[in-house]
């Protein structure tokens, strides 16, 4: 488990190679994934009876036990899917497939809740992803998009993971809240909620376990997750 990192000296990888290599250890939660999960849970309606899409689902860890009537995960990385939900027996109500959030292999208007979690920063342009989320959203659906916070990037933090003795950084494109809201509006989505999560006591254990408690004081209060919710 790693706290957020300023990651100097890391090797920079593109998303495809980065997640191929991160896949075996991706299940380990980080300070950021922990905060992200809390904030998205608070913005997500009860899923019972609803059709959920997780666009850029990674290992599919957020689909497991989510309670949706149908939970579909799409991710560009077969390695991530294979390391997660794809590894065991098929799970009732969960379907995963390889695909791109900018060209979803899914029908129009087919989901009631759509997540796109910690993905949009891997795209040079966020508009195509917003157009696809809007297309796949049923009328009145909720679309929730989270990402690494622009303030964290500006403060020098990077998206990184450890592989053996090496630390790798995955390429990231900053999309401000304003730029995302404009892209979403252009796709026909209306903003209904905007939240951020900052480093605080809840994630101190990640710093302790990483043997870097002194970093906690330096990072405390820094927003590291931005989440936006839209109505389809
Ligand atoms: C930080 S992980 C987040 C995974 C998952 N949403 C979660 O919160 O655990 C980012 C994921 O985005 C996926 N990804 C990156 N670019 C993508 C694209 N264009 N289309 C689909 N998935 C993509 C990566 O393969 C990776 O699994």
mmCIF file of C-alpha atoms in Angstrom, residues 44-211:
data_model
loop_
_atom_site.group_PDB
_atom_site.id
_atom_site.type_symbol
_atom_site.label_atom_id
_atom_site.label_comp_id
_atom_site.label_asym_id
_atom_site.label_seq_id
_atom_site.Cartn_x
_atom_site.Cartn_y
_atom_site.Cartn_z
ATOM 1 C CA UNK A 44 -24.040 7.010 -6.086
ATOM 2 C CA UNK A 45 -27.736 6.233 -5.575
ATOM 3 C CA UNK A 46 -28.755 2.821 -4.163
ATOM 4 C CA UNK A 47 -28.033 0.419 -7.019
ATOM 5 C CA UNK A 48 -30.633 -2.279 -6.328
ATOM 6 C CA UNK A 49 -32.650 -2.888 -9.476
ATOM 7 C CA UNK A 50 -30.474 -0.569 -11.593
ATOM 8 C CA UNK A 51 -28.145 -1.152 -14.549
ATOM 9 C CA UNK A 52 -24.607 0.011 -13.755
ATOM 10 C CA UNK A 53 -21.755 0.667 -16.153
ATOM 11 C CA UNK A 54 -18.189 1.031 -14.835
ATOM 12 C CA UNK A 55 -16.290 2.532 -17.789
ATOM 13 C CA UNK A 56 -12.592 1.911 -17.183
ATOM 14 C CA UNK A 57 -13.386 -0.604 -14.448
ATOM 15 C CA UNK A 58 -9.802 -1.843 -14.055
ATOM 16 C CA UNK A 59 -9.952 -5.159 -12.207
ATOM 17 C CA UNK A 60 -13.693 -4.658 -11.708
ATOM 18 C CA UNK A 61 -13.211 -4.397 -7.955
ATOM 19 C CA UNK A 62 -15.973 -1.796 -7.566
ATOM 20 C CA UNK A 63 -18.490 -4.015 -9.368
ATOM 21 C CA UNK A 64 -18.187 -6.879 -6.923
ATOM 22 C CA UNK A 65 -20.987 -6.765 -4.369
ATOM 23 C CA UNK A 66 -22.283 -3.455 -5.735
ATOM 24 C CA UNK A 67 -25.900 -4.661 -5.621
ATOM 25 C CA UNK A 68 -26.883 -3.552 -9.131
ATOM 26 C CA UNK A 69 -29.297 -5.703 -11.147
ATOM 27 C CA UNK A 70 -26.724 -5.695 -13.943
ATOM 28 C CA UNK A 71 -23.126 -4.515 -13.549
ATOM 29 C CA UNK A 72 -21.072 -4.087 -16.708
ATOM 30 C CA UNK A 73 -17.366 -3.272 -16.669
ATOM 31 C CA UNK A 74 -15.358 -2.115 -19.671
ATOM 32 C CA UNK A 75 -11.600 -1.606 -19.583
ATOM 33 C CA UNK A 76 -8.858 -1.142 -22.159
ATOM 34 C CA UNK A 77 -6.528 -3.475 -20.272
ATOM 35 C CA UNK A 78 -7.140 -7.211 -20.576
ATOM 36 C CA UNK A 79 -4.425 -7.685 -17.942
ATOM 37 C CA UNK A 80 -6.423 -5.636 -15.419
ATOM 38 C CA UNK A 81 -9.630 -7.566 -16.126
ATOM 39 C CA UNK A 82 -7.800 -10.892 -15.987
ATOM 40 C CA UNK A 83 -6.245 -9.985 -12.624
ATOM 41 C CA UNK A 84 -9.652 -9.213 -11.126
ATOM 42 C CA UNK A 85 -13.193 -10.350 -11.863
ATOM 43 C CA UNK A 86 -12.002 -12.263 -14.928
ATOM 44 C CA UNK A 87 -9.879 -14.576 -12.780
ATOM 45 C CA UNK A 88 -12.503 -16.618 -10.935
ATOM 46 C CA UNK A 89 -15.859 -18.124 -11.761
ATOM 47 C CA UNK A 90 -18.277 -15.871 -13.653
ATOM 48 C CA UNK A 91 -20.289 -13.873 -11.146
ATOM 49 C CA UNK A 92 -24.054 -13.553 -11.605
ATOM 50 C CA UNK A 93 -25.035 -10.102 -12.806
ATOM 51 C CA UNK A 94 -21.460 -8.999 -13.614
ATOM 52 C CA UNK A 95 -20.261 -8.766 -17.206
ATOM 53 C CA UNK A 96 -16.842 -7.417 -18.207
ATOM 54 C CA UNK A 97 -15.289 -6.754 -21.585
ATOM 55 C CA UNK A 98 -12.247 -5.167 -23.140
ATOM 56 C CA UNK A 99 -13.077 -1.805 -24.699
ATOM 57 C CA UNK A 100 -12.306 1.882 -24.866
ATOM 58 C CA UNK A 101 -14.299 4.466 -22.933
ATOM 59 C CA UNK A 102 -14.133 6.630 -26.074
ATOM 60 C CA UNK A 103 -15.899 3.968 -28.168
ATOM 61 C CA UNK A 104 -17.956 1.885 -25.754
ATOM 62 C CA UNK A 105 -19.083 -1.463 -27.201
ATOM 63 C CA UNK A 106 -22.558 -0.888 -25.743
ATOM 64 C CA UNK A 107 -26.073 0.104 -26.829
ATOM 65 C CA UNK A 108 -27.421 3.643 -26.579
ATOM 66 C CA UNK A 109 -29.343 4.597 -23.410
ATOM 67 C CA UNK A 110 -28.683 1.266 -21.690
ATOM 68 C CA UNK A 111 -27.542 2.247 -18.152
ATOM 69 C CA UNK A 112 -29.117 3.980 -15.146
ATOM 70 C CA UNK A 113 -25.852 4.710 -13.317
ATOM 71 C CA UNK A 114 -22.489 5.170 -15.051
ATOM 72 C CA UNK A 115 -19.117 5.409 -13.340
ATOM 73 C CA UNK A 116 -15.872 6.476 -14.927
ATOM 74 C CA UNK A 117 -13.433 6.290 -12.038
ATOM 75 C CA UNK A 118 -9.790 7.413 -12.104
ATOM 76 C CA UNK A 119 -9.694 7.011 -15.898
ATOM 77 C CA UNK A 120 -10.286 10.382 -17.553
ATOM 78 C CA UNK A 121 -6.765 11.646 -16.722
ATOM 79 C CA UNK A 122 -5.317 8.943 -18.934
ATOM 80 C CA UNK A 123 -7.014 10.518 -21.960
ATOM 81 C CA UNK A 124 -5.451 13.498 -23.765
ATOM 82 C CA UNK A 125 -8.970 14.806 -24.506
ATOM 83 C CA UNK A 126 -11.864 14.070 -22.156
ATOM 84 C CA UNK A 127 -14.649 15.076 -24.588
ATOM 85 C CA UNK A 128 -14.906 11.727 -26.464
ATOM 86 C CA UNK A 129 -15.346 9.853 -23.177
ATOM 87 C CA UNK A 130 -18.072 12.243 -22.043
ATOM 88 C CA UNK A 131 -19.859 11.807 -25.408
ATOM 89 C CA UNK A 132 -19.799 8.027 -24.986
ATOM 90 C CA UNK A 133 -20.979 8.149 -21.362
ATOM 91 C CA UNK A 134 -23.852 10.420 -22.445
ATOM 92 C CA UNK A 135 -24.740 8.086 -25.308
ATOM 93 C CA UNK A 136 -24.854 5.006 -23.065
ATOM 94 C CA UNK A 137 -26.837 6.813 -20.326
ATOM 95 C CA UNK A 138 -30.595 6.217 -20.152
ATOM 96 C CA UNK A 139 -32.702 9.380 -19.861
ATOM 97 C CA UNK A 140 -32.308 10.688 -16.294
ATOM 98 C CA UNK A 141 -29.319 8.430 -15.564
ATOM 99 C CA UNK A 142 -26.578 9.531 -13.180
ATOM 100 C CA UNK A 143 -23.043 9.761 -14.557
ATOM 101 C CA UNK A 144 -20.213 9.981 -12.009
ATOM 102 C CA UNK A 145 -16.679 10.800 -13.103
ATOM 103 C CA UNK A 146 -13.799 10.840 -10.629
ATOM 104 C CA UNK A 147 -10.124 11.505 -11.114
ATOM 105 C CA UNK A 148 -6.815 12.469 -9.591
ATOM 106 C CA UNK A 149 -7.281 16.096 -8.476
ATOM 107 C CA UNK A 150 -5.619 18.836 -10.577
ATOM 108 C CA UNK A 151 -4.378 20.454 -7.325
ATOM 109 C CA UNK A 152 -2.498 17.269 -6.422
ATOM 110 C CA UNK A 153 -0.847 17.222 -9.850
ATOM 111 C CA UNK A 154 0.052 20.905 -9.528
ATOM 112 C CA UNK A 155 1.618 20.171 -6.124
ATOM 113 C CA UNK A 156 3.923 17.631 -7.787
ATOM 114 C CA UNK A 157 2.070 14.413 -7.006
ATOM 115 C CA UNK A 158 1.948 11.764 -9.697
ATOM 116 C CA UNK A 159 0.084 8.543 -10.392
ATOM 117 C CA UNK A 160 2.592 5.886 -9.511
ATOM 118 C CA UNK A 161 3.015 2.311 -8.416
ATOM 119 C CA UNK A 162 5.817 0.119 -7.190
ATOM 120 C CA UNK A 163 7.016 -2.952 -9.081
ATOM 121 C CA UNK A 164 9.754 -4.677 -7.134
ATOM 122 C CA UNK A 165 12.405 -2.047 -6.426
ATOM 123 C CA UNK A 166 11.159 0.275 -9.184
ATOM 124 C CA UNK A 167 8.597 3.053 -8.973
ATOM 125 C CA UNK A 168 6.676 3.744 -12.184
ATOM 126 C CA UNK A 169 4.669 6.818 -13.041
ATOM 127 C CA UNK A 170 1.715 6.495 -15.439
ATOM 128 C CA UNK A 171 1.125 9.341 -17.862
ATOM 129 C CA UNK A 172 -1.605 11.710 -16.806
ATOM 130 C CA UNK A 173 -3.382 14.584 -18.540
ATOM 131 C CA UNK A 174 -4.859 17.266 -16.307
ATOM 132 C CA UNK A 175 -8.538 18.028 -16.959
ATOM 133 C CA UNK A 176 -9.842 20.812 -14.760
ATOM 134 C CA UNK A 177 -13.287 20.684 -13.292
ATOM 135 C CA UNK A 178 -14.330 23.513 -15.630
ATOM 136 C CA UNK A 179 -13.036 21.702 -18.725
ATOM 137 C CA UNK A 180 -14.821 18.508 -17.756
ATOM 138 C CA UNK A 181 -18.081 20.290 -17.015
ATOM 139 C CA UNK A 182 -17.874 22.011 -20.416
ATOM 140 C CA UNK A 183 -17.175 18.683 -22.168
ATOM 141 C CA UNK A 184 -20.051 17.055 -20.326
ATOM 142 C CA UNK A 185 -22.399 19.915 -21.176
ATOM 143 C CA UNK A 186 -21.391 19.585 -24.821
ATOM 144 C CA UNK A 187 -22.387 15.918 -24.625
ATOM 145 C CA UNK A 188 -25.788 16.794 -23.117
ATOM 146 C CA UNK A 189 -24.999 16.058 -19.450
ATOM 147 C CA UNK A 190 -26.022 18.493 -16.687
ATOM 148 C CA UNK A 191 -23.871 18.912 -13.564
ATOM 149 C CA UNK A 192 -25.690 17.970 -10.353
ATOM 150 C CA UNK A 193 -22.860 17.543 -7.827
ATOM 151 C CA UNK A 194 -19.154 18.291 -7.443
ATOM 152 C CA UNK A 195 -16.987 17.096 -4.573
ATOM 153 C CA UNK A 196 -13.373 16.669 -3.663
ATOM 154 C CA UNK A 197 -11.545 14.541 -1.127
ATOM 155 C CA UNK A 198 -8.389 15.634 0.659
ATOM 156 C CA UNK A 199 -5.674 13.800 2.562
ATOM 157 C CA UNK A 200 -6.864 13.493 6.161
ATOM 158 C CA UNK A 201 -6.884 11.206 9.197
ATOM 159 C CA UNK A 202 -8.816 8.498 7.362
ATOM 160 C CA UNK A 203 -5.783 7.681 5.238
ATOM 161 C CA UNK A 204 -3.049 8.131 7.863
ATOM 162 C CA UNK A 205 -2.741 4.302 8.123
ATOM 163 C CA UNK A 206 -1.495 4.194 4.500
ATOM 164 C CA UNK A 207 1.379 6.518 5.415
ATOM 165 C CA UNK A 208 2.145 4.494 8.527
ATOM 166 C CA UNK A 209 2.206 1.204 6.632
ATOM 167 C CA UNK A 210 4.448 2.742 3.965
ATOM 168 C CA UNK A 211 6.851 3.812 6.721
#
